[in-house]
Short mmCIF file of C-alpha atoms and ligand atoms in Angstrom, two decimals:
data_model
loop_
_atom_site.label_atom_id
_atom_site.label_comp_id
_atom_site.label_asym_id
_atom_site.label_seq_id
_atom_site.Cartn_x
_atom_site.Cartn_y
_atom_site.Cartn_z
CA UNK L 1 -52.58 10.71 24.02
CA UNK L 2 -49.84 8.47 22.03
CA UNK L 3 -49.41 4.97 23.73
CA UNK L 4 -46.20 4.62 25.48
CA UNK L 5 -43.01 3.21 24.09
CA UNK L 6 -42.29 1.81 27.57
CA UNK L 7 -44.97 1.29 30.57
CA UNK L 8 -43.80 0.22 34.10
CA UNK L 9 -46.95 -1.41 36.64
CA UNK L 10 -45.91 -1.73 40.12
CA UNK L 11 -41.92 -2.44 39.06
CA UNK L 12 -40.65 -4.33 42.15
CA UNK L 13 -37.24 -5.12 42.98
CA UNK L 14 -36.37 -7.20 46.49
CA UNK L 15 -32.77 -8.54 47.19
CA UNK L 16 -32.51 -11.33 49.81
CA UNK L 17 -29.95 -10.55 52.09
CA UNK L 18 -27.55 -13.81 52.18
CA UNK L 19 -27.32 -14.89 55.86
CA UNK L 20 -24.09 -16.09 57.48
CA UNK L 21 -23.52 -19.57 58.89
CA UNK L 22 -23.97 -17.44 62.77
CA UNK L 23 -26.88 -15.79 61.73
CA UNK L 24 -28.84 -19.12 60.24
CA UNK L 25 -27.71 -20.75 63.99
CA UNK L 26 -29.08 -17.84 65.97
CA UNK L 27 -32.11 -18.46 63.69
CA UNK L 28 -31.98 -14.77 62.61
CA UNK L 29 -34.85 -13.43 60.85
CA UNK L 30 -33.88 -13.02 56.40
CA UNK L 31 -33.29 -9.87 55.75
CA UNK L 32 -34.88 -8.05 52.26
CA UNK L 33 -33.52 -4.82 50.64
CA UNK L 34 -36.91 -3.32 49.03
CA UNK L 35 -34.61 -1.57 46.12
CA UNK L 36 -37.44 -0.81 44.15
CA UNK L 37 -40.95 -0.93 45.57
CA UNK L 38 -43.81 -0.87 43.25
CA UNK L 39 -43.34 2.03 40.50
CA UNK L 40 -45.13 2.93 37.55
CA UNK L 41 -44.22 5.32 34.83
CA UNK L 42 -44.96 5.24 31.19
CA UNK L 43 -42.44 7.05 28.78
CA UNK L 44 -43.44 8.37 25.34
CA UNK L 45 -41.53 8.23 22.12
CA UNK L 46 -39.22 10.77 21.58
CA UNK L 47 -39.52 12.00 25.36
CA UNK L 48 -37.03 11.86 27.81
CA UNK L 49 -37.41 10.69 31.19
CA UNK L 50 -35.70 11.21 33.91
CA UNK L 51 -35.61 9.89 37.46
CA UNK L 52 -33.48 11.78 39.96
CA UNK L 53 -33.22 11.14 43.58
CA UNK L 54 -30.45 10.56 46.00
CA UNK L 55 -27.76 7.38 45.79
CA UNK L 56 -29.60 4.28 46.97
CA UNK L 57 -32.75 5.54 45.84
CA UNK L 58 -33.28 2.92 44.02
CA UNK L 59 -33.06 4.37 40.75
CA UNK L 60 -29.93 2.32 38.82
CA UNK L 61 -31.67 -0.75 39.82
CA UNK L 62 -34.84 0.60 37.85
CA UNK L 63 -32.19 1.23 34.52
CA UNK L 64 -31.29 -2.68 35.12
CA UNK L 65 -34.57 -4.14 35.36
CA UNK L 66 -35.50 -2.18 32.18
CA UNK L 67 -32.84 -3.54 30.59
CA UNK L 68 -33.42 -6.87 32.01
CA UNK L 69 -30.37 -7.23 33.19
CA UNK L 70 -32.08 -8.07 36.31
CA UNK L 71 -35.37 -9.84 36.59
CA UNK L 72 -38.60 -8.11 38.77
CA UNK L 73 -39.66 -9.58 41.76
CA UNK L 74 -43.46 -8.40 40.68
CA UNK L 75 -44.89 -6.05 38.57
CA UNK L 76 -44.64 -5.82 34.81
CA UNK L 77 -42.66 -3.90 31.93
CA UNK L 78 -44.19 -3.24 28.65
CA UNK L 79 -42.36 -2.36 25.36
CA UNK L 80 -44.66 -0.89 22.23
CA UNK L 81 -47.19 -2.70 24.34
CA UNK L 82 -45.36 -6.60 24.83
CA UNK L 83 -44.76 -7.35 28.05
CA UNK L 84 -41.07 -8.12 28.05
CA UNK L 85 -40.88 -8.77 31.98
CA UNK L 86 -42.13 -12.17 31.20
CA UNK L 87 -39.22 -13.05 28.54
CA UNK L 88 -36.92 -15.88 29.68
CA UNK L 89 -36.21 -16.91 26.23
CA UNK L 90 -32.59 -16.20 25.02
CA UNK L 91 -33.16 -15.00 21.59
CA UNK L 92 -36.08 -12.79 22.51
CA UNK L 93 -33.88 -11.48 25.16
CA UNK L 94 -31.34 -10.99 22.53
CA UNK L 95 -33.87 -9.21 20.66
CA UNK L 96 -35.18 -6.95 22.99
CA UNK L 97 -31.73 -5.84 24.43
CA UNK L 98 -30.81 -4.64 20.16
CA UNK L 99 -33.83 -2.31 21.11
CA UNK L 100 -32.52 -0.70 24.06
CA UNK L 101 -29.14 -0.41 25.02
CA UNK L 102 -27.27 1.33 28.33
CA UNK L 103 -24.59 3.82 28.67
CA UNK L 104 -22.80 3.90 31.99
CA UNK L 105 -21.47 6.30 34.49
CA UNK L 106 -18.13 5.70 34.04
CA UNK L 107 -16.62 5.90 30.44
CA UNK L 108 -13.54 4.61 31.41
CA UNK L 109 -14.10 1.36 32.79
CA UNK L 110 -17.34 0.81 30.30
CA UNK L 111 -14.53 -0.22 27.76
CA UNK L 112 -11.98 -2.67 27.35
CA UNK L 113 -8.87 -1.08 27.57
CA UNK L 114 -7.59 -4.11 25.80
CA UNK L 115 -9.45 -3.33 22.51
CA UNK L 116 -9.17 -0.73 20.11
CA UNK L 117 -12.02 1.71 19.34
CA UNK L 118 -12.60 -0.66 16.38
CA UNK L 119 -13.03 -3.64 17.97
CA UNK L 120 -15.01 -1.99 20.68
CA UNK L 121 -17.72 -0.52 18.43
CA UNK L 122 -18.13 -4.02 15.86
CA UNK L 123 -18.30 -6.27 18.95
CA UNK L 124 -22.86 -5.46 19.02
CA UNK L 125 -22.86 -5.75 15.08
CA UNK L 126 -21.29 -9.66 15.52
CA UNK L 127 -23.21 -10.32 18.47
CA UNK L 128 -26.38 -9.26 16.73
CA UNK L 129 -24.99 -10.76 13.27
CA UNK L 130 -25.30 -7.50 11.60
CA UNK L 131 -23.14 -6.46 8.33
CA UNK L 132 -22.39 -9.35 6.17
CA UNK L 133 -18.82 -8.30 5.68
CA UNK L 134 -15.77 -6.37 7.57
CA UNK L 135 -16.72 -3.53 4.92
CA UNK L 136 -20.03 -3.22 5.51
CA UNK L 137 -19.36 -3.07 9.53
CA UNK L 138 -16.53 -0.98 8.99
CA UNK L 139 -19.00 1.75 7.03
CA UNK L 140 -21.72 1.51 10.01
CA UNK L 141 -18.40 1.93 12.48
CA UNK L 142 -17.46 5.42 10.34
CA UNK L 143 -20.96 6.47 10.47
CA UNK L 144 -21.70 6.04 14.28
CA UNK L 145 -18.44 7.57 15.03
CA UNK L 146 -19.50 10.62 13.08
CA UNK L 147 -23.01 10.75 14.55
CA UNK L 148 -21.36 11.04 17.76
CA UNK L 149 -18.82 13.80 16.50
CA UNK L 150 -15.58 12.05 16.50
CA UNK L 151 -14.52 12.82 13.17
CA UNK L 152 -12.85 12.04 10.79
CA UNK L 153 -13.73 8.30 12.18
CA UNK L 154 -10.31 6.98 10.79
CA UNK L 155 -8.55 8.80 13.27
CA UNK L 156 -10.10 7.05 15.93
CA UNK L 157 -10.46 3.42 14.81
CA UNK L 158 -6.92 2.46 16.00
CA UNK L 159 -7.06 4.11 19.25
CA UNK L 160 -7.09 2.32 22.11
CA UNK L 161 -9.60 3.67 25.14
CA UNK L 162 -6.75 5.00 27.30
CA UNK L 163 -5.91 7.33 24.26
CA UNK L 164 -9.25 9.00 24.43
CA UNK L 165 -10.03 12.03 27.20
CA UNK L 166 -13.35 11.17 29.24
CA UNK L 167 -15.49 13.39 26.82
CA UNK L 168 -14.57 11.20 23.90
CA UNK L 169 -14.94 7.86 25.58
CA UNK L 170 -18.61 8.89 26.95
CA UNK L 171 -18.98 9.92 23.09
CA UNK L 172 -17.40 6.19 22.05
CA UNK L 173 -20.00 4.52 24.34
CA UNK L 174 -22.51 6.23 23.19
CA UNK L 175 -21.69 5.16 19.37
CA UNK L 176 -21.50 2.09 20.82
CA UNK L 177 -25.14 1.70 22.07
CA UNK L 178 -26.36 4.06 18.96
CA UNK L 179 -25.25 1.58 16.30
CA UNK L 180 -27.90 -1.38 17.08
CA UNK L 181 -29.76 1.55 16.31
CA UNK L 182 -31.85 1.23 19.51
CA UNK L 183 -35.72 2.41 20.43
CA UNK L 184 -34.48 3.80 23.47
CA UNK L 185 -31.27 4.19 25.44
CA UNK L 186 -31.10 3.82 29.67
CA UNK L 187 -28.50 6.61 30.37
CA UNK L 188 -27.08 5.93 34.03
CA UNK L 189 -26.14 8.88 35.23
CA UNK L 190 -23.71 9.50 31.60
CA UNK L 191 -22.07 13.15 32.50
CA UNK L 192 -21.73 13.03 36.22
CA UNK L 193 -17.93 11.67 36.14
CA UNK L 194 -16.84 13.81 33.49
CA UNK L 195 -15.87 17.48 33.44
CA UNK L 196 -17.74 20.33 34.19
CA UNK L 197 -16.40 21.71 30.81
CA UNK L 198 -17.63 18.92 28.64
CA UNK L 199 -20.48 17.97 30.41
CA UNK L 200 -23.45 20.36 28.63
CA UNK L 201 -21.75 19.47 25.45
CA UNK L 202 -22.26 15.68 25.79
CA UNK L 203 -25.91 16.56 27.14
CA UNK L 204 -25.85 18.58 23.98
CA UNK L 205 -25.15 15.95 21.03
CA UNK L 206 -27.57 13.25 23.37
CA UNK L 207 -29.77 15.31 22.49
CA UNK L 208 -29.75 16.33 19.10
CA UNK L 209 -29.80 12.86 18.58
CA UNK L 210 -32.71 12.33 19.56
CA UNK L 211 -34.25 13.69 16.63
CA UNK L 212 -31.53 12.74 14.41
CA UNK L 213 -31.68 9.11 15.23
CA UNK L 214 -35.44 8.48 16.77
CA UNK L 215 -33.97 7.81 20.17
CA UNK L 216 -36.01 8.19 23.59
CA UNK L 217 -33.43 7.97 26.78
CA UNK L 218 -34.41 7.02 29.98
CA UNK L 219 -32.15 9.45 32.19
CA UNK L 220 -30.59 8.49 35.57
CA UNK L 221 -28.85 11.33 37.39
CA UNK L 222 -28.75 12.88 40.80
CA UNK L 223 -28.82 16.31 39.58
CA UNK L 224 -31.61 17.65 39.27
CA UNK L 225 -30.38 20.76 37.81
CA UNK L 226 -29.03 19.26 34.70
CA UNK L 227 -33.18 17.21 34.16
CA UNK L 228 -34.45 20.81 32.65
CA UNK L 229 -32.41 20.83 29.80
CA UNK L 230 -32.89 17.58 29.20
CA UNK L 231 -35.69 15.94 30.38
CA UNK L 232 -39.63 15.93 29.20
CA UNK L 233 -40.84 14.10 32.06
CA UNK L 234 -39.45 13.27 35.52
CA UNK L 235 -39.59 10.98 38.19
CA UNK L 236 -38.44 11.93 41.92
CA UNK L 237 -37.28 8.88 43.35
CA UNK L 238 -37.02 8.41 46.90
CA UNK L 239 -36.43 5.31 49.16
CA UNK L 240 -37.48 2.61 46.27
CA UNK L 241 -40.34 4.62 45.25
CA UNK L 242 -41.60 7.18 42.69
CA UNK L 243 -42.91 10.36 44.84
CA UNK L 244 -43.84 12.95 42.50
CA UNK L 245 -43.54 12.61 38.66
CA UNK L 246 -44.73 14.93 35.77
CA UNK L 247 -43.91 17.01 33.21
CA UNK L 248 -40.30 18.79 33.32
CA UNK L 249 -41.02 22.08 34.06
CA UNK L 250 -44.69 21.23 36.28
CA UNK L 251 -42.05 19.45 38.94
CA UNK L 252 -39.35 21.80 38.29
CA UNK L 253 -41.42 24.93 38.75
CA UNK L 254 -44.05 23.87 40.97
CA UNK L 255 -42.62 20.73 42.93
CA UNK L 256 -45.01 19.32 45.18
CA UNK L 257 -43.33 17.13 47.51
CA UNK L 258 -41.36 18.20 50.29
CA UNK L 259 -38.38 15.47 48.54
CA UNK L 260 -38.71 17.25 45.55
CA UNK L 261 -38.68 21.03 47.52
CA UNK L 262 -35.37 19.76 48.81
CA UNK L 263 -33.73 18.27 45.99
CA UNK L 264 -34.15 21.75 44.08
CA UNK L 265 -32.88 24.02 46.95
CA UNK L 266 -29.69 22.10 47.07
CA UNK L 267 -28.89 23.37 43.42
CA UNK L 268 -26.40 25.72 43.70
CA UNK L 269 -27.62 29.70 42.67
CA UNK L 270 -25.46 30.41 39.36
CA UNK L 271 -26.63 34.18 39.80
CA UNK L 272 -24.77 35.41 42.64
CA UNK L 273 -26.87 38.77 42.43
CA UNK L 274 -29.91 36.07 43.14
CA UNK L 275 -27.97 34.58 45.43
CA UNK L 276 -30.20 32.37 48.38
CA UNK L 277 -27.97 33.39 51.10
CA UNK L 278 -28.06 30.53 54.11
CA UNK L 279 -30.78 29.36 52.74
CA UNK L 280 -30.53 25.47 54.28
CA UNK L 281 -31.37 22.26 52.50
CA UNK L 282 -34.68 21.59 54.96
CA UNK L 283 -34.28 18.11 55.44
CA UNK L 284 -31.03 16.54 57.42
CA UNK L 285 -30.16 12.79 58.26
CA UNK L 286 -29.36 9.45 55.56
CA UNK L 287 -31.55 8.08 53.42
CA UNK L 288 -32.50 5.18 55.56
CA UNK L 289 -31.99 1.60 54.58
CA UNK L 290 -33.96 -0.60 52.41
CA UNK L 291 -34.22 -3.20 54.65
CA UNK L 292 -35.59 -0.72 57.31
CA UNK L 293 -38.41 1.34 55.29
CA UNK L 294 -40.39 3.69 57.65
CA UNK L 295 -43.59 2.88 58.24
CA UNK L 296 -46.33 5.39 56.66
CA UNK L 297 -44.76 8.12 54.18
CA UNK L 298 -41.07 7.00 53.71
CA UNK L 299 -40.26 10.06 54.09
CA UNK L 300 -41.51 11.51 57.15
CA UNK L 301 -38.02 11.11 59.63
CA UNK L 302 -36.83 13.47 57.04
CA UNK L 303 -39.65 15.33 56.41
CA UNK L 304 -39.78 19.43 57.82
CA UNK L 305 -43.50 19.10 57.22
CA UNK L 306 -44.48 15.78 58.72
CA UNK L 307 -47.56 15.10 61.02
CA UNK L 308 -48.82 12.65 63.06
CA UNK L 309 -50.50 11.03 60.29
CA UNK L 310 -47.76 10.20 57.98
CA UNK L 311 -45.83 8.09 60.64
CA UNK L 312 -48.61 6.11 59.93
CA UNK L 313 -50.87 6.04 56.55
CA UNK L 314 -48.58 5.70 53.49
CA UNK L 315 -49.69 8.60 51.15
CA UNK L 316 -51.87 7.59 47.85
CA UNK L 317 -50.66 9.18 44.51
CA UNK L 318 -52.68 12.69 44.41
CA UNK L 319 -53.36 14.57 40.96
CA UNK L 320 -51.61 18.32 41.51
CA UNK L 321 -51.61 19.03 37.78
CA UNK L 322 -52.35 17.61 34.46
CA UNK L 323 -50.02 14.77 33.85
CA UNK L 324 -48.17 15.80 37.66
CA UNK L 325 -48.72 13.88 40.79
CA UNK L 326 -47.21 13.46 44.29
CA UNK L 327 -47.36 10.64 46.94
CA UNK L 328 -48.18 13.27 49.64
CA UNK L 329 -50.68 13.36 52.11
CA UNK L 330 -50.47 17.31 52.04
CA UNK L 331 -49.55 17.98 48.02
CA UNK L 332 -50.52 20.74 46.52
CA UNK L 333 -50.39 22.62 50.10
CA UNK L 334 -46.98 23.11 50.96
CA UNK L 335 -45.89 26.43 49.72
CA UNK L 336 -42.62 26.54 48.04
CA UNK L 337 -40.80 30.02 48.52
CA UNK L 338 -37.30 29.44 46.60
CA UNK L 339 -37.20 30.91 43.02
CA UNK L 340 -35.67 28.41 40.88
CA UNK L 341 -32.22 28.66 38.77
CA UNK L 342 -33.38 28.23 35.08
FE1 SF4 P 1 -43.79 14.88 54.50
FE2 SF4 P 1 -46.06 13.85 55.43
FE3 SF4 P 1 -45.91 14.59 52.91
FE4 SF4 P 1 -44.60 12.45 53.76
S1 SF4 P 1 -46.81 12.70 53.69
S2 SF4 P 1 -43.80 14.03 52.43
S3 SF4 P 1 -43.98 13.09 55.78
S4 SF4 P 1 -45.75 15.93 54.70
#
């Protein structure tokens, strides 16, 4: 198998809770939010990952530490086989962030409404001293306008954001990361505030660009449904850790983990001659707080299958398929009777 473009060992990611003045004096015990607790996952060029799991799984905090826009609190992150969570220098930094760059959830605050369209997209090129004249910028500008389909480009140069609808500004971010030309791009959850209507088609051009431009996106949604279309590999996040990851359609069609099970029932049936009836989502309750993680599986207050045993043994990673596995002490066992939308 082809090395991975990007390889994650035991990714960890504590936040010291800041104590009040009351809290020091009653000599109250720090607190620590485990945000991200140990997680490995390697991601291949040219195919897309994508972790899914609730909010507060954990799983934005993963996108930032990739990007280092936070620094691990253990583990390490390799890129094309350097291991760039060790970089504190500023112009490697520099260097490494032209490689991958982030589009955000939400289009419209992602850009300076002060700046025109213009502005917005040559702001990487002089930050990464690229183009040695306006010219020269302004042809890369036209270009990554029209890779992203907003053509003609001259139409859109003078626009400020506010004249854009949510579709094109998602599209303007996006031409924003794709002209550093980037390795890979961290994609935070990029179609969940826009509308239903232009969602698939912004899915749609993400991905033709992959071929189009070489690009490999690490996907972060919450949707699970949206991952097939998308998505080569996936990562079910839960609680600050990876609990079953695999190929697309092996965790799609045959999820392991009772997470997982859940995650898919709550898609909604598009067919309503297939429809699941009262079928209910089996697990109830919060995700529970990362300063409070269970002891044994993490997910076992949750869990309709739990036994006495995973209250108190934290599952290992077992091997369900090739290339699938699921931190479960019962994978592979726990029948799954919902068909799945496709
Ligand atoms: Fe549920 Fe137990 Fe499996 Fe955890 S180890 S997911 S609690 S069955």
């Amino acid at each position: 198998m082809a090395e991975p473009l990007f390889k994650a060992r035991n990714l960890t990611k504590h936040f010291q809770i800041t104590q009040s003045f009351f809290q020091k004096l009653r000599g109250k015990e720090k607190q620590v939010v485990r945000a991200v607790d140990g997680v490995d996952f390697d991601i291949y060029w040219k195919k897309n990952f994508s972790v899914v799991g609730e909010s507060g799984c954990g799983k934005t905090t993963v996108g930032k530490l990739m990007m280092r826009l936070l620094d691990p609190t253990a583990g390490h992150m390799y890129m094309k086989g350097e291991d760039i969570s060790a970089i504190s220098n500023r112009q490697q930094l520099k260097a490494y962030r032209r490689q991958t760059q982030m589009i955000y959830q939400d289009p419209f605050s992602a850009l300076d409404p002060r700046h025109r369209i213009r502005t917005i997209l040559e702001e990487p090129l002089m930050i990464h001293d690229i183009g040695d004249s306006r010219e020269e910028r302004t042809d890369m500008i036209h270009e990554a306008l029209e890779e992203v389909r907003l053509t003609p480009p001259e139409k859109f140069l003078r626009r400020y954001p506010h004249m854009l609808s949510g579709g094109q500004k998602q599209r303007v971010s996006l031409a924003r990361a794709m002209i550093l030309n980037p390795d890979f791009i961290v994609a935070d959850e990029p179609v969940s505030m826009l509308d239903v209507s232009v969602r698939a088609e912004v899915l749609n051009l993400m991905k033709d660009l992959i071929d189009e431009e070489d690009v490999t996106y690490f996907y972060i949604t919450h949707d699970i449904s949206t991952t097939r279309f998308f998505t080569d590999y996936i990562g079910v996040m839960y609680l600050g850790d990876i609990v079953e990851k695999g190929r697309g359609g092996d965790v799609l069609d045959t999820p392991s983990h009772p997470y997982t099970q859940a995650l898919l029932v709550a898609v909604p049936e598009p067919d309503p001659e297939r429809g699941r009836g009262v079928k209910k989502v089996p697990i109830t309750g919060e995700i529970p707080s990362g300063t409070n993680i269970p002891s044994g599986c993490r997910f076992h207050p949750r869990c309709p299958h739990a036994k006495e045993i995973c209250e108190k043994k934290d599952p290992e990673e077992i091997k369900v398929g090739k290339e699938h596995t699921a931190k479960c002490h019962f994978a592979g066992e726990i029948e799954f009777d919902i068909e799945v939308a496709k």
